Amino acid sequence: AQKVTQAQTEISVVEKEDVTLDCVYETRDTTYYLFWYKQPPSGELVFLIRRNSFDEQNEISGRYSWNFQKSTSSFNFTITASQVVDSAVYFCALNLYTGANSKLTFGKGITLSVRP
Amino acid sequence: DSGVTQTPKHLITATGQRVTLRCSPRSGDLSVYWYQQSLDQGLQFLIQYYNGEERAKGNILERFSAQQFPDLHSELNLSSLELGDSALYFCASAGGGGANEQFFGPGTRLTVL
């Protein structure tokens, strides 16, 4: 069975600080997909990124960057120069590649508060 | 806006009652997923449909059922409701299976009194 662990539950930073959200996953499968979703106070879940298990390249998108390391089963998310609008709950999720059958296994989420 | 719609946005009902939550996927998406988000359980996968057929099942109670119709919209039926069923219910859609990101609707907040 697969599992996602987000050990940090709440993080509070001051605006413009950099912050890293940790994600560790467990699976016996060799083909899988990792995701990050953001849930702002309004409640919707917003897709941020997908990474497959064969692509260990780091990715940068504006102030966001992701570090995927298969050796440590981690998929960490860094926000550079955080802003108040980044305040949200961030979920890491794992999906196995099983053709048309799939389900997302989510971590418990990390509540990020960015203070002005 | 993800393109996934869910109705109603809020639902308040009493224990023992039955409710139906509705979801319309993004145009072209064949897969529909249902998730339950509660404070104690977090985000839990309930069930997946692909082009009208049930494809994957998670921690869905026997009191809950779902279906996907020929126009690809889906309904989640919750019956004999209990206080513990109070939660945010999300629908998500995707073009296919695990390789594709799932896009989530705004959710239906169910309160059972």
Tab-separated table of C-alpha atoms in Angstrom:
chain	number	residue	atom	x	y	z
A	1	ALA	CA	0.000	0.000	0.000
A	2	GLN	CA	1.143	3.522	-0.649
A	3	LYS	CA	1.574	6.233	1.942
A	4	VAL	CA	2.419	9.938	1.972
A	5	THR	CA	3.868	11.606	5.040
A	6	GLN	CA	3.942	15.334	5.580
A	7	ALA	CA	5.613	15.547	8.974
A	8	GLN	CA	5.248	19.319	9.281
A	9	THR	CA	1.712	20.237	10.261
A	10	GLU	CA	1.933	24.013	10.563
A	11	ILE	CA	4.558	26.493	9.394
A	12	SER	CA	4.528	30.219	10.006
A	13	VAL	CA	6.899	32.591	8.220
A	14	VAL	CA	7.218	36.289	7.629
A	15	GLU	CA	6.668	37.608	4.135
A	16	LYS	CA	9.708	37.337	1.834
A	17	GLU	CA	11.152	34.393	3.738
A	18	ASP	CA	11.832	31.186	1.844
A	19	VAL	CA	10.006	28.102	3.074
A	20	THR	CA	10.319	24.403	2.254
A	21	LEU	CA	7.463	21.952	2.650
A	22	ASP	CA	8.555	18.351	3.069
A	23	CYS	CA	6.931	15.266	1.573
A	24	VAL	CA	8.021	11.652	1.980
A	25	TYR	CA	6.240	8.838	0.199
A	26	GLU	CA	6.161	5.057	0.314
A	27	THR	CA	5.313	2.706	-2.509
A	28	ARG	CA	6.575	-0.613	-3.855
A	29	ASP	CA	5.701	0.316	-7.417
A	30	THR	CA	8.379	1.556	-9.779
A	31	THR	CA	6.002	3.692	-11.836
A	32	TYR	CA	4.108	6.345	-9.953
A	33	TYR	CA	3.205	10.002	-10.005
A	34	LEU	CA	3.613	12.656	-7.361
A	35	PHE	CA	1.548	15.798	-7.053
A	36	TRP	CA	1.284	18.941	-5.000
A	37	TYR	CA	-2.048	20.664	-4.438
A	38	LYS	CA	-2.829	23.937	-2.706
A	39	GLN	CA	-5.999	24.541	-0.688
A	40	PRO	CA	-6.444	28.255	0.028
A	41	PRO	CA	-8.869	29.488	2.698
A	42	SER	CA	-11.643	29.529	0.090
A	43	GLY	CA	-11.513	25.720	0.138
A	44	GLU	CA	-10.912	24.609	-3.411
A	45	LEU	CA	-8.015	22.294	-4.285
A	46	VAL	CA	-5.664	23.771	-6.842
A	47	PHE	CA	-3.272	21.577	-8.821
A	48	LEU	CA	0.327	22.819	-8.685
A	49	ILE	CA	2.600	20.161	-10.171
A	50	ARG	CA	2.883	16.550	-11.340
A	51	ARG	CA	6.109	14.566	-11.456
A	52	ASN	CA	6.544	10.980	-12.684
A	53	SER	CA	8.874	8.506	-11.041
A	54	PHE	CA	11.293	8.455	-13.984
A	55	ASP	CA	11.896	12.176	-14.033
A	56	GLU	CA	14.098	13.340	-11.187
A	57	GLN	CA	14.799	16.746	-12.658
A	58	ASN	CA	14.051	19.594	-10.328
A	59	GLU	CA	11.441	22.014	-11.530
A	60	ILE	CA	11.104	25.734	-11.059
A	61	SER	CA	8.009	27.766	-11.791
A	62	GLY	CA	8.328	31.379	-10.770
A	63	ARG	CA	8.732	31.469	-6.989
A	64	TYR	CA	7.930	27.748	-6.689
A	65	SER	CA	10.458	24.938	-7.008
A	66	TRP	CA	10.285	21.216	-6.437
A	67	ASN	CA	13.041	18.778	-5.497
A	68	PHE	CA	12.363	15.107	-6.256
A	69	GLN	CA	14.807	12.548	-4.849
A	70	LYS	CA	14.005	8.882	-5.382
A	71	SER	CA	16.903	7.824	-3.150
A	72	THR	CA	15.163	9.357	-0.143
A	73	SER	CA	11.581	8.981	-1.453
A	74	SER	CA	11.047	12.695	-1.058
A	75	PHE	CA	9.322	15.352	-3.131
A	76	ASN	CA	9.868	18.674	-1.385
A	77	PHE	CA	8.345	22.000	-2.334
A	78	THR	CA	10.060	25.361	-1.813
A	79	ILE	CA	8.434	28.756	-2.005
A	80	THR	CA	10.947	31.552	-2.486
A	81	ALA	CA	10.192	35.044	-1.194
A	82	SER	CA	6.860	33.971	0.283
A	83	GLN	CA	3.831	36.228	0.043
A	84	VAL	CA	0.677	36.529	2.117
A	85	VAL	CA	-1.289	34.999	-0.767
A	86	ASP	CA	0.743	31.812	-0.326
A	87	SER	CA	-1.083	31.176	2.948
A	88	ALA	CA	-2.913	27.901	2.425
A	89	VAL	CA	-2.863	24.203	3.196
A	90	TYR	CA	-0.505	22.316	0.903
A	91	PHE	CA	-1.018	18.656	0.121
A	92	CYS	CA	1.415	16.198	-1.374
A	93	ALA	CA	-0.182	13.210	-3.123
A	94	LEU	CA	0.842	9.946	-4.761
A	95	ASN	CA	-0.827	8.084	-7.604
A	96	LEU	CA	0.149	4.723	-9.041
A	97	TYR	CA	0.092	4.168	-12.751
A	98	THR	CA	-2.612	1.587	-13.212
A	99	GLY	CA	-4.037	2.541	-16.556
A	100	ALA	CA	-7.502	3.977	-16.190
A	101	ASN	CA	-7.787	2.878	-12.579
A	102	SER	CA	-6.286	5.214	-10.077
A	103	LYS	CA	-6.690	7.063	-6.839
A	104	LEU	CA	-4.757	9.823	-5.158
A	105	THR	CA	-3.297	9.106	-1.745
A	106	PHE	CA	-2.881	12.395	0.081
A	107	GLY	CA	-0.692	13.414	2.974
A	108	LYS	CA	-2.288	15.154	5.949
A	109	GLY	CA	-1.358	18.570	4.584
A	110	ILE	CA	0.808	21.428	5.836
A	111	THR	CA	-0.806	24.680	6.906
A	112	LEU	CA	1.380	27.555	5.802
A	113	SER	CA	0.789	30.995	7.285
A	114	VAL	CA	2.663	33.913	5.788
A	115	ARG	CA	2.577	37.004	7.970
A	116	PRO	CA	3.028	40.500	6.539
B	1	ASP	CA	-11.748	27.830	-12.166
B	2	SER	CA	-10.943	24.137	-12.703
B	3	GLY	CA	-13.881	23.524	-15.016
B	4	VAL	CA	-15.366	20.939	-12.641
B	5	THR	CA	-18.727	21.920	-11.182
B	6	GLN	CA	-20.397	20.590	-8.066
B	7	THR	CA	-23.841	21.205	-6.658
B	8	PRO	CA	-25.001	22.080	-4.136
B	9	LYS	CA	-22.292	24.125	-2.481
B	10	HIS	CA	-23.726	23.618	0.992
B	11	LEU	CA	-26.118	21.033	2.327
B	12	ILE	CA	-27.562	20.848	5.820
B	13	THR	CA	-29.634	17.832	6.754
B	14	ALA	CA	-30.575	15.624	9.672
B	15	THR	CA	-29.357	12.231	10.793
B	16	GLY	CA	-30.998	9.341	9.005
B	17	GLN	CA	-31.656	11.320	5.847
B	18	ARG	CA	-30.427	10.723	2.306
B	19	VAL	CA	-28.744	13.277	0.046
B	20	THR	CA	-27.385	13.372	-3.491
B	21	LEU	CA	-24.321	15.322	-4.522
B	22	ARG	CA	-23.794	16.128	-8.171
B	23	CYS	CA	-20.644	16.631	-10.205
B	24	SER	CA	-20.007	17.643	-13.804
B	25	PRO	CA	-16.464	16.914	-15.022
B	26	ARG	CA	-14.326	19.094	-17.263
B	27	SER	CA	-15.232	18.854	-20.906
B	28	GLY	CA	-13.569	15.775	-22.396
B	29	ASP	CA	-12.595	14.138	-19.095
B	30	LEU	CA	-13.778	10.548	-18.786
B	31	SER	CA	-12.704	9.877	-15.201
B	32	VAL	CA	-14.578	11.165	-12.181
B	33	TYR	CA	-13.320	10.738	-8.632
B	34	TRP	CA	-14.994	11.390	-5.294
B	35	TYR	CA	-13.082	12.352	-2.151
B	36	GLN	CA	-14.140	13.125	1.393
B	37	GLN	CA	-12.272	15.697	3.481
B	38	SER	CA	-12.804	15.727	7.223
B	39	LEU	CA	-10.736	17.063	10.106
B	40	ASP	CA	-9.960	13.652	11.576
B	41	GLN	CA	-9.533	11.601	8.384
B	42	GLY	CA	-8.041	14.183	6.055
B	43	LEU	CA	-8.569	13.758	2.316
B	44	GLN	CA	-9.785	10.241	1.565
B	45	PHE	CA	-10.481	8.687	-1.802
B	46	LEU	CA	-13.966	7.224	-2.068
B	47	ILE	CA	-14.554	5.965	-5.585
B	48	GLN	CA	-13.601	6.405	-9.240
B	49	TYR	CA	-15.668	6.061	-12.398
B	50	TYR	CA	-14.280	5.922	-15.905
B	51	ASN	CA	-16.653	6.421	-18.818
B	52	GLY	CA	-19.605	5.124	-16.847
B	53	GLU	CA	-17.909	2.169	-15.174
B	54	GLU	CA	-16.691	1.859	-11.621
B	55	ARG	CA	-12.907	1.490	-11.731
B	56	ALA	CA	-11.496	1.937	-8.245
B	57	LYS	CA	-12.904	1.906	-4.767
B	58	GLY	CA	-11.480	3.375	-1.604
B	59	ASN	CA	-12.815	3.769	1.892
B	60	ILE	CA	-16.400	4.199	0.809
B	61	LEU	CA	-19.080	3.148	3.280
B	62	GLU	CA	-21.820	0.753	2.223
B	63	ARG	CA	-24.335	3.536	2.939
B	64	PHE	CA	-22.705	5.538	0.141
B	65	SER	CA	-23.052	4.836	-3.554
B	66	ALA	CA	-22.187	6.601	-6.760
B	67	GLN	CA	-22.796	6.409	-10.467
B	68	GLN	CA	-21.656	8.066	-13.657
B	69	PHE	CA	-24.217	8.774	-16.335
B	70	PRO	CA	-23.873	8.620	-20.149
B	71	ASP	CA	-23.277	12.382	-20.268
B	72	LEU	CA	-20.384	11.726	-17.824
B	73	HIS	CA	-21.797	13.659	-14.899
B	74	SER	CA	-21.680	11.779	-11.623
B	75	GLU	CA	-23.775	11.599	-8.485
B	76	LEU	CA	-22.748	10.532	-5.006
B	77	ASN	CA	-25.605	9.254	-2.874
B	78	LEU	CA	-25.247	9.271	0.900
B	79	SER	CA	-27.935	7.542	2.920
B	80	SER	CA	-28.771	6.896	6.585
B	81	LEU	CA	-26.627	9.889	7.373
B	82	GLU	CA	-24.738	10.096	10.639
B	83	LEU	CA	-23.127	13.030	12.397
B	84	GLY	CA	-19.722	11.704	11.369
B	85	ASP	CA	-20.587	12.056	7.691
B	86	SER	CA	-20.323	15.823	8.011
B	87	ALA	CA	-17.435	16.734	5.715
B	88	LEU	CA	-16.390	18.463	2.532
B	89	TYR	CA	-16.995	16.223	-0.464
B	90	PHE	CA	-14.894	16.846	-3.536
B	91	CYS	CA	-15.348	15.642	-7.039
B	92	ALA	CA	-12.367	15.591	-9.387
B	93	SER	CA	-11.995	14.761	-13.055
B	94	ALA	CA	-9.120	13.686	-15.240
B	95	GLY	CA	-8.558	12.664	-18.799
B	96	GLY	CA	-7.504	9.151	-17.862
B	97	GLY	CA	-5.790	7.298	-15.068
B	98	GLY	CA	-2.865	7.764	-12.739
B	99	ALA	CA	-0.702	9.636	-15.214
B	100	ASN	CA	-3.064	12.562	-15.342
B	101	GLU	CA	-3.511	15.327	-12.836
B	102	GLN	CA	-6.938	15.477	-11.289
B	103	PHE	CA	-8.801	18.762	-11.335
B	104	PHE	CA	-11.042	19.362	-8.374
B	105	GLY	CA	-14.428	20.974	-8.105
B	106	PRO	CA	-15.232	23.538	-5.400
B	107	GLY	CA	-16.675	20.866	-3.113
B	108	THR	CA	-19.974	20.335	-1.334
B	109	ARG	CA	-19.969	21.008	2.383
B	110	LEU	CA	-22.317	18.573	4.074
B	111	THR	CA	-23.490	19.234	7.602
B	112	VAL	CA	-25.481	16.538	9.363
B	113	LEU	CA	-27.340	17.740	12.464
